XYZ file of N, CA and C in Angstrom:
525
model
N 0.821 -1.199 0.000
C 0.000 0.000 0.000
C 0.859 1.254 0.000
N 1.968 1.182 0.732
C 2.880 2.328 0.757
C 3.448 2.599 -0.638
N 3.832 1.543 -1.321
C 4.373 1.706 -2.674
C 3.325 2.285 -3.615
N 2.079 1.895 -3.457
C 1.003 2.463 -4.281
C 0.884 3.968 -4.049
N 1.028 4.379 -2.811
C 0.984 5.818 -2.507
C 2.138 6.529 -3.207
N 3.323 5.934 -3.135
C 4.492 6.540 -3.772
C 4.346 6.624 -5.289
N 3.612 5.697 -5.875
C 3.482 5.630 -7.331
C 2.200 6.247 -7.865
N 1.462 6.964 -7.029
C 0.161 7.483 -7.461
C 0.262 8.434 -8.648
N 1.400 9.087 -8.837
C 1.602 9.997 -9.966
C 2.271 9.296 -11.159
N 2.426 7.982 -11.073
C 3.113 7.204 -12.106
C 2.215 6.039 -12.540
N 1.252 6.289 -13.406
C 0.241 5.286 -13.722
C 0.773 4.003 -14.348
N 1.826 4.070 -15.123
C 2.335 2.838 -15.736
C 3.079 1.979 -14.721
N 3.824 2.610 -13.810
C 4.438 1.859 -12.706
C 3.346 1.192 -11.866
N 2.355 1.975 -11.527
C 1.266 1.482 -10.695
C 0.495 0.371 -11.404
N 0.344 0.485 -12.712
C -0.360 -0.538 -13.478
C 0.312 -1.898 -13.399
N 1.638 -1.937 -13.570
C 2.323 -3.233 -13.489
C 2.352 -3.755 -12.057
N 2.509 -2.857 -11.090
C 2.475 -3.282 -9.694
C 1.136 -3.909 -9.363
N 0.055 -3.224 -9.712
C -1.279 -3.754 -9.407
C -1.541 -5.093 -10.087
N -1.116 -5.228 -11.346
C -1.320 -6.490 -12.058
C -0.519 -7.620 -11.424
N 0.735 -7.375 -11.096
C 1.584 -8.420 -10.511
C 1.043 -8.898 -9.170
N 0.695 -7.954 -8.294
C 0.226 -8.370 -6.966
C -1.145 -9.044 -7.034
N -1.984 -8.601 -7.962
C -3.287 -9.260 -8.135
C -3.091 -10.715 -8.566
N -2.244 -10.946 -9.571
C -2.023 -12.296 -10.086
C -1.314 -13.177 -9.066
N -0.538 -12.574 -8.181
C 0.184 -13.329 -7.158
C -0.698 -13.673 -5.960
N -1.859 -13.051 -5.867
C -2.697 -13.276 -4.687
C -2.171 -12.542 -3.473
N -1.564 -11.373 -3.717
C -1.003 -10.577 -2.622
C -2.074 -10.319 -1.581
N -1.710 -10.407 -0.336
C -2.656 -10.179 0.744
C -3.225 -11.471 1.300
N -3.149 -12.560 0.534
C -3.571 -13.854 1.070
C -2.420 -14.411 1.883
N -2.734 -15.180 2.900
C -1.685 -15.686 3.780
C -0.988 -16.889 3.151
N 0.251 -17.048 3.530
C 1.066 -18.188 3.119
C 1.393 -19.007 4.356
N 1.695 -20.272 4.195
C 2.090 -21.087 5.355
C 3.390 -20.582 5.976
N 3.673 -20.947 7.212
C 4.942 -20.565 7.838
C 6.123 -21.026 6.976
N 7.164 -20.199 6.946
C 8.335 -20.535 6.152
C 8.241 -20.124 4.693
N 7.158 -19.462 4.329
C 6.990 -18.990 2.955
C 6.852 -17.473 2.978
N 7.216 -16.839 1.885
C 7.098 -15.386 1.803
C 6.957 -14.918 0.370
N 6.378 -13.736 0.226
C 6.255 -13.070 -1.075
C 6.983 -11.734 -1.002
N 7.614 -11.378 -2.114
C 8.263 -10.085 -2.214
C 7.989 -9.493 -3.576
N 7.997 -8.167 -3.638
C 7.687 -7.474 -4.884
C 8.778 -6.456 -5.182
N 8.962 -6.200 -6.472
C 9.872 -5.143 -6.923
C 9.294 -4.553 -8.205
N 9.538 -3.259 -8.404
C 9.058 -2.539 -9.588
C 10.254 -1.812 -10.193
N 10.304 -1.792 -11.531
C 11.437 -1.159 -12.215
C 10.960 -0.556 -13.532
N 11.657 0.477 -13.946
C 11.357 1.106 -15.234
C 12.644 1.466 -15.931
N 12.760 1.013 -17.149
C 13.813 1.465 -18.053
C 13.196 1.411 -19.449
N 12.615 2.485 -19.847
C 11.798 2.624 -21.051
C 10.487 1.866 -20.937
N 10.526 0.604 -20.556
C 9.325 -0.182 -20.276
C 9.174 -0.295 -18.761
N 8.050 -0.835 -18.334
C 7.719 -0.907 -16.905
C 7.487 -2.365 -16.536
N 8.088 -2.803 -15.443
C 7.952 -4.192 -15.022
C 7.800 -4.249 -13.508
N 6.975 -5.193 -13.076
C 6.872 -5.524 -11.652
C 6.984 -7.040 -11.548
N 7.596 -7.493 -10.470
C 7.772 -8.909 -10.248
C 7.420 -9.243 -8.816
N 6.725 -10.359 -8.654
C 6.477 -10.910 -7.331
C 7.159 -12.274 -7.291
N 7.970 -12.497 -6.264
C 8.630 -13.787 -6.059
C 8.053 -14.433 -4.807
N 7.841 -15.746 -4.887
C 7.424 -16.531 -3.712
C 8.538 -17.497 -3.364
N 8.885 -17.535 -2.090
C 9.968 -18.399 -1.627
C 9.483 -19.323 -0.514
N 10.215 -20.420 -0.373
C 10.041 -21.333 0.753
C 11.391 -21.463 1.438
N 11.402 -21.260 2.753
C 12.625 -21.346 3.534
C 12.611 -22.668 4.281
N 13.723 -23.407 4.134
C 13.859 -24.691 4.809
C 14.826 -24.590 5.968
N 15.468 -25.706 6.262
C 16.402 -25.776 7.384
C 17.794 -25.301 6.978
N 18.553 -24.843 7.962
C 19.955 -24.453 7.813
C 20.205 -23.456 6.687
N 19.319 -22.461 6.556
C 19.540 -21.399 5.585
C 19.211 -21.748 4.149
N 18.651 -22.914 3.917
C 18.278 -23.304 2.556
C 16.930 -22.686 2.201
N 16.785 -22.280 0.950
C 15.506 -21.756 0.490
C 15.366 -22.009 -0.998
N 14.141 -21.923 -1.467
C 13.881 -22.075 -2.901
C 12.966 -20.954 -3.360
N 13.113 -20.582 -4.613
C 12.194 -19.652 -5.258
C 11.216 -20.529 -6.020
N 9.952 -20.493 -5.615
C 8.955 -21.422 -6.143
C 8.133 -20.854 -7.293
N 7.899 -19.558 -7.274
C 6.989 -18.947 -8.243
C 7.409 -17.501 -8.476
N 7.350 -17.074 -9.732
C 7.643 -15.688 -10.082
C 6.533 -15.199 -10.999
N 5.952 -14.070 -10.653
C 4.915 -13.439 -11.464
C 5.526 -12.172 -12.047
N 5.451 -12.041 -13.360
C 6.004 -10.885 -14.062
C 4.853 -10.124 -14.711
N 4.787 -8.823 -14.475
C 3.816 -7.951 -15.148
C 4.606 -6.902 -15.924
N 4.236 -6.698 -17.183
C 4.999 -5.842 -18.070
C 4.103 -4.879 -18.825
N 4.562 -3.639 -18.939
C 3.955 -2.643 -19.827
C 5.079 -2.127 -20.717
N 5.084 -2.605 -21.968
C 6.116 -2.191 -22.930
C 5.475 -1.487 -24.125
N 4.310 -0.885 -23.901
C 3.605 -0.268 -25.014
C 2.982 -1.351 -25.877
N 2.872 -1.093 -27.167
C 2.307 -2.088 -28.075
C 3.240 -3.296 -28.114
N 2.695 -4.468 -27.839
C 3.473 -5.709 -27.864
C 3.541 -6.201 -29.310
N 4.631 -5.869 -29.997
C 4.764 -6.201 -31.415
C 4.806 -7.712 -31.615
N 5.569 -8.426 -30.798
C 5.630 -9.881 -30.888
C 5.571 -10.447 -29.467
N 4.372 -10.736 -28.975
C 4.220 -11.172 -27.579
C 5.026 -12.416 -27.208
N 5.185 -13.361 -28.138
C 5.946 -14.570 -27.812
C 7.420 -14.256 -27.560
N 7.992 -13.384 -28.383
C 9.394 -13.002 -28.179
C 9.537 -12.185 -26.900
N 8.579 -11.316 -26.633
C 8.614 -10.521 -25.393
C 8.582 -11.444 -24.179
N 7.685 -12.423 -24.192
C 7.582 -13.378 -23.083
C 8.895 -14.137 -22.902
N 9.464 -14.623 -24.003
C 10.730 -15.356 -23.920
C 11.848 -14.465 -23.384
N 11.895 -13.222 -23.837
C 12.928 -12.291 -23.378
C 12.784 -12.021 -21.880
N 11.573 -11.829 -21.415
C 11.350 -11.558 -19.999
C 11.682 -12.774 -19.143
N 11.270 -13.958 -19.581
C 11.582 -15.170 -18.826
C 13.082 -15.433 -18.807
N 13.744 -15.246 -19.952
C 15.192 -15.448 -20.011
C 15.951 -14.448 -19.165
N 15.541 -13.185 -19.208
C 16.174 -12.169 -18.375
C 15.991 -12.455 -16.894
N 14.791 -12.911 -16.530
C 14.537 -13.272 -15.136
C 15.424 -14.441 -14.733
N 15.546 -15.457 -15.598
C 16.378 -16.627 -15.285
C 17.845 -16.228 -15.113
N 18.330 -15.355 -15.984
C 19.709 -14.889 -15.864
C 19.911 -14.145 -14.546
N 18.973 -13.246 -14.222
C 19.055 -12.514 -12.960
C 18.910 -13.411 -11.747
N 18.086 -14.464 -11.867
C 17.908 -15.395 -10.746
C 19.192 -16.187 -10.494
N 19.931 -16.513 -11.550
C 21.237 -17.169 -11.362
C 22.161 -16.282 -10.540
N 22.203 -14.997 -10.873
C 23.024 -14.062 -10.093
C 22.521 -13.960 -8.657
N 21.212 -14.001 -8.506
C 20.596 -13.853 -7.191
C 20.901 -15.032 -6.277
N 20.914 -16.233 -6.839
C 21.011 -17.441 -6.015
C 22.359 -18.151 -6.062
N 23.081 -18.068 -7.169
C 24.221 -18.967 -7.313
C 25.487 -18.329 -7.857
N 25.385 -17.508 -8.874
C 26.572 -17.022 -9.568
C 27.370 -16.068 -8.683
N 28.661 -16.292 -8.656
C 29.508 -15.425 -7.840
C 30.899 -15.373 -8.452
N 31.394 -14.176 -8.633
C 32.774 -13.983 -9.062
C 33.597 -13.607 -7.845
N 34.708 -14.284 -7.683
C 35.614 -13.971 -6.584
C 36.977 -13.609 -7.161
N 37.689 -12.791 -6.444
C 38.989 -12.305 -6.901
C 40.099 -12.845 -6.025
N 41.231 -13.111 -6.661
C 42.442 -13.507 -5.958
C 43.578 -12.677 -6.526
N 44.123 -11.775 -5.725
C 45.188 -10.871 -6.159
C 44.795 -10.097 -7.414
N 43.530 -9.664 -7.461
C 43.049 -8.840 -8.558
C 42.576 -9.605 -9.779
N 42.694 -10.920 -9.782
C 42.260 -11.732 -10.922
C 41.020 -12.537 -10.551
N 40.111 -12.681 -11.503
C 38.909 -13.480 -11.278
C 39.310 -14.951 -11.176
N 38.840 -15.631 -10.132
C 39.181 -17.035 -9.915
C 38.398 -17.972 -10.833
N 37.143 -17.647 -11.140
C 36.326 -18.520 -11.967
C 36.743 -18.383 -13.430
N 36.798 -19.519 -14.131
C 37.258 -19.477 -15.517
C 36.209 -19.932 -16.522
N 35.217 -20.716 -16.066
C 34.186 -21.205 -16.978
C 33.049 -21.784 -16.142
N 32.114 -22.450 -16.799
C 30.929 -22.926 -16.088
C 31.201 -24.070 -15.118
N 32.375 -24.675 -15.146
C 32.670 -25.717 -14.162
C 32.893 -25.128 -12.765
N 33.271 -23.846 -12.685
C 33.459 -23.228 -11.375
C 32.712 -21.894 -11.229
N 31.768 -21.664 -12.132
C 30.881 -20.496 -12.053
C 29.452 -21.022 -12.195
N 28.720 -21.043 -11.101
C 27.407 -21.687 -11.075
C 26.343 -20.853 -11.768
N 25.563 -21.498 -12.597
C 24.345 -20.921 -13.154
C 23.224 -21.926 -12.906
N 22.013 -21.422 -12.776
C 20.889 -22.305 -12.490
C 20.579 -23.189 -13.683
N 20.102 -24.365 -13.397
C 19.679 -25.322 -14.422
C 18.153 -25.298 -14.504
N 17.623 -25.879 -15.548
C 16.172 -25.891 -15.763
C 15.410 -26.428 -14.549
N 15.931 -27.497 -13.934
C 15.219 -28.090 -12.796
C 15.247 -27.209 -11.549
N 16.002 -26.108 -11.581
C 16.054 -25.181 -10.457
C 15.199 -23.940 -10.686
N 14.579 -23.845 -11.849
C 13.759 -22.680 -12.189
C 12.401 -22.744 -11.493
N 11.905 -21.599 -11.088
C 10.569 -21.551 -10.474
C 9.486 -21.607 -11.549
N 8.265 -21.762 -11.095
C 7.108 -21.587 -11.982
C 7.065 -20.100 -12.345
N 6.870 -19.798 -13.624
C 6.857 -18.408 -14.078
C 5.512 -18.101 -14.720
N 4.926 -16.984 -14.303
C 3.705 -16.478 -14.931
C 4.022 -15.096 -15.485
N 3.672 -14.883 -16.746
C 3.988 -13.627 -17.424
C 2.709 -12.974 -17.900
N 2.520 -11.697 -17.577
C 1.330 -10.943 -17.969
C 1.761 -9.615 -18.594
N 1.102 -9.264 -19.680
C 1.388 -7.996 -20.346
C 0.162 -7.103 -20.302
N 0.386 -5.840 -20.030
C -0.694 -4.864 -20.049
C -0.945 -4.467 -21.500
N -2.179 -4.557 -21.903
C -2.560 -4.133 -23.251
C -2.455 -2.617 -23.323
N -1.766 -2.131 -24.362
C -1.492 -0.707 -24.435
C -1.458 -0.257 -25.884
N -1.776 0.992 -26.104
C -1.605 1.577 -27.429
C -0.453 2.588 -27.432
N 0.344 2.566 -26.356
C 1.519 3.428 -26.277
C 2.592 2.920 -27.238
N 3.494 3.797 -27.623
C 4.590 3.427 -28.515
C 5.378 2.254 -27.926
N 5.763 1.256 -28.750
C 6.563 0.144 -28.228
C 7.897 0.663 -27.687
N 8.316 0.115 -26.553
C 9.536 0.603 -25.912
C 10.610 -0.459 -25.753
N 10.323 -1.711 -25.986
C 11.326 -2.766 -25.891
C 11.470 -3.327 -24.503
N 12.113 -4.474 -24.432
C 12.278 -5.134 -23.144
C 13.727 -5.458 -22.805
N 14.554 -5.787 -23.781
C 15.965 -6.055 -23.504
C 16.156 -6.927 -22.284
N 17.021 -6.498 -21.396
C 17.304 -7.258 -20.170
C 16.533 -6.687 -18.981
N 15.401 -6.123 -19.230
C 14.608 -5.449 -18.203
C 14.344 -6.334 -16.980
N 14.062 -7.612 -17.201
C 13.709 -8.507 -16.093
C 14.902 -8.909 -15.245
N 16.104 -8.755 -15.753
C 17.299 -9.219 -15.034
C 17.473 -8.509 -13.698
N 17.201 -7.220 -13.663
C 17.481 -6.437 -12.454
C 16.361 -6.456 -11.427
N 15.213 -7.019 -11.750
C 14.057 -6.944 -10.852
C 13.939 -8.161 -9.947
N 14.471 -9.299 -10.366
C 14.267 -10.535 -9.608
C 14.997 -10.518 -8.266
N 16.204 -9.990 -8.198
C 16.948 -10.007 -6.925
C 16.217 -9.249 -5.817
N 15.748 -8.015 -6.054
C 15.025 -7.354 -4.966
C 13.701 -8.036 -4.632
N 13.041 -8.642 -5.621
C 11.789 -9.355 -5.322
C 12.066 -10.559 -4.422
N 13.122 -11.320 -4.720
C 13.475 -12.478 -3.892
C 13.947 -12.027 -2.516
N 14.771 -10.991 -2.455
C 15.249 -10.483 -1.157
C 14.071 -10.026 -0.294
N 13.100 -9.365 -0.902
C 11.911 -8.940 -0.146
C 11.080 -10.138 0.309
N 10.997 -11.172 -0.518
C 10.269 -12.384 -0.121
C 10.955 -13.073 1.057
N 12.284 -13.131 1.012
C 13.022 -13.728 2.134
C 12.863 -12.905 3.399
N 12.846 -11.587 3.271
C 12.622 -10.730 4.443
C 11.234 -10.983 5.025
N 10.234 -11.159 4.151
C 8.881 -11.442 4.640
C 8.818 -12.784 5.355
N 9.571 -13.775 4.858
C 9.530 -15.115 5.449
C 10.384 -15.240 6.702
N 11.496 -14.485 6.780
C 12.456 -14.699 7.862
C 12.749 -13.468 8.714
N 12.459 -12.288 8.188
C 12.830 -11.059 8.877
C 14.246 -10.601 8.571
N 15.011 -11.406 7.832
C 16.391 -11.037 7.470
C 16.394 -10.176 6.216
N 17.099 -9.055 6.265
C 17.299 -8.196 5.096
C 18.657 -8.537 4.499
N 18.642 -9.033 3.280
C 19.865 -9.415 2.590
C 20.185 -8.377 1.527
N 21.455 -7.981 1.444
C 21.833 -6.911 0.523
C 23.058 -7.252 -0.317
N 23.478 -8.506 -0.306
C 24.645 -8.940 -1.068
C 24.271 -10.149 -1.901
N 24.735 -10.165 -3.156
C 24.473 -11.305 -4.040
C 25.704 -12.192 -4.107
N 25.505 -13.505 -4.226
C 24.240 -14.207 -4.176
C 23.642 -14.167 -2.768
N 22.315 -14.237 -2.714
C 21.614 -14.163 -1.427
C 21.886 -15.424 -0.620
N 22.259 -15.218 0.645
C 22.497 -16.342 1.549
C 21.905 -15.991 2.910
N 21.055 -16.879 3.405
C 20.453 -16.660 4.713
C 21.442 -17.005 5.813
N 21.376 -16.249 6.888
C 22.171 -16.535 8.073
C 21.615 -17.785 8.738
N 22.484 -18.660 9.212
C 22.034 -19.881 9.886
C 22.081 -19.769 11.389
N 22.493 -18.611 11.905
C 22.575 -18.468 13.371
C 21.299 -17.916 13.933
């Protein structure tokens, strides 16, 4: 509700936020150990994402469901837009959960995918994608979804555990 107040002068931001939270069932309760988080972003186009997580034992958690709402003006090719948004979200989710570059004496230690983790298909959450019908000029999507998933997941983990995480990849404290 606070975010809606902040976005009252920004109808396209508010439109994607309202669509995402509606489709996610925002406001309905989740079982203990589960949480929902939301994030909104704009870079020519407007996107909101809701992530649902389940927290297990010893700091383990999973991202179970992601709802994406998009306003990119006229959707010239909806199938390509959907694929781009899902792919961008998957790339960002890898950074959020697994991918990490470490340095040793100024050099990156990871050299390829054998020591740089990326998520596999079986680790992907259920994804729901919704587009706002618009007659506005098309604005494109690019990597728009990549930057929205991390704050949505971090907010979901905060809702489930009370921990605020601010470093990627996200790792829950076990103490």
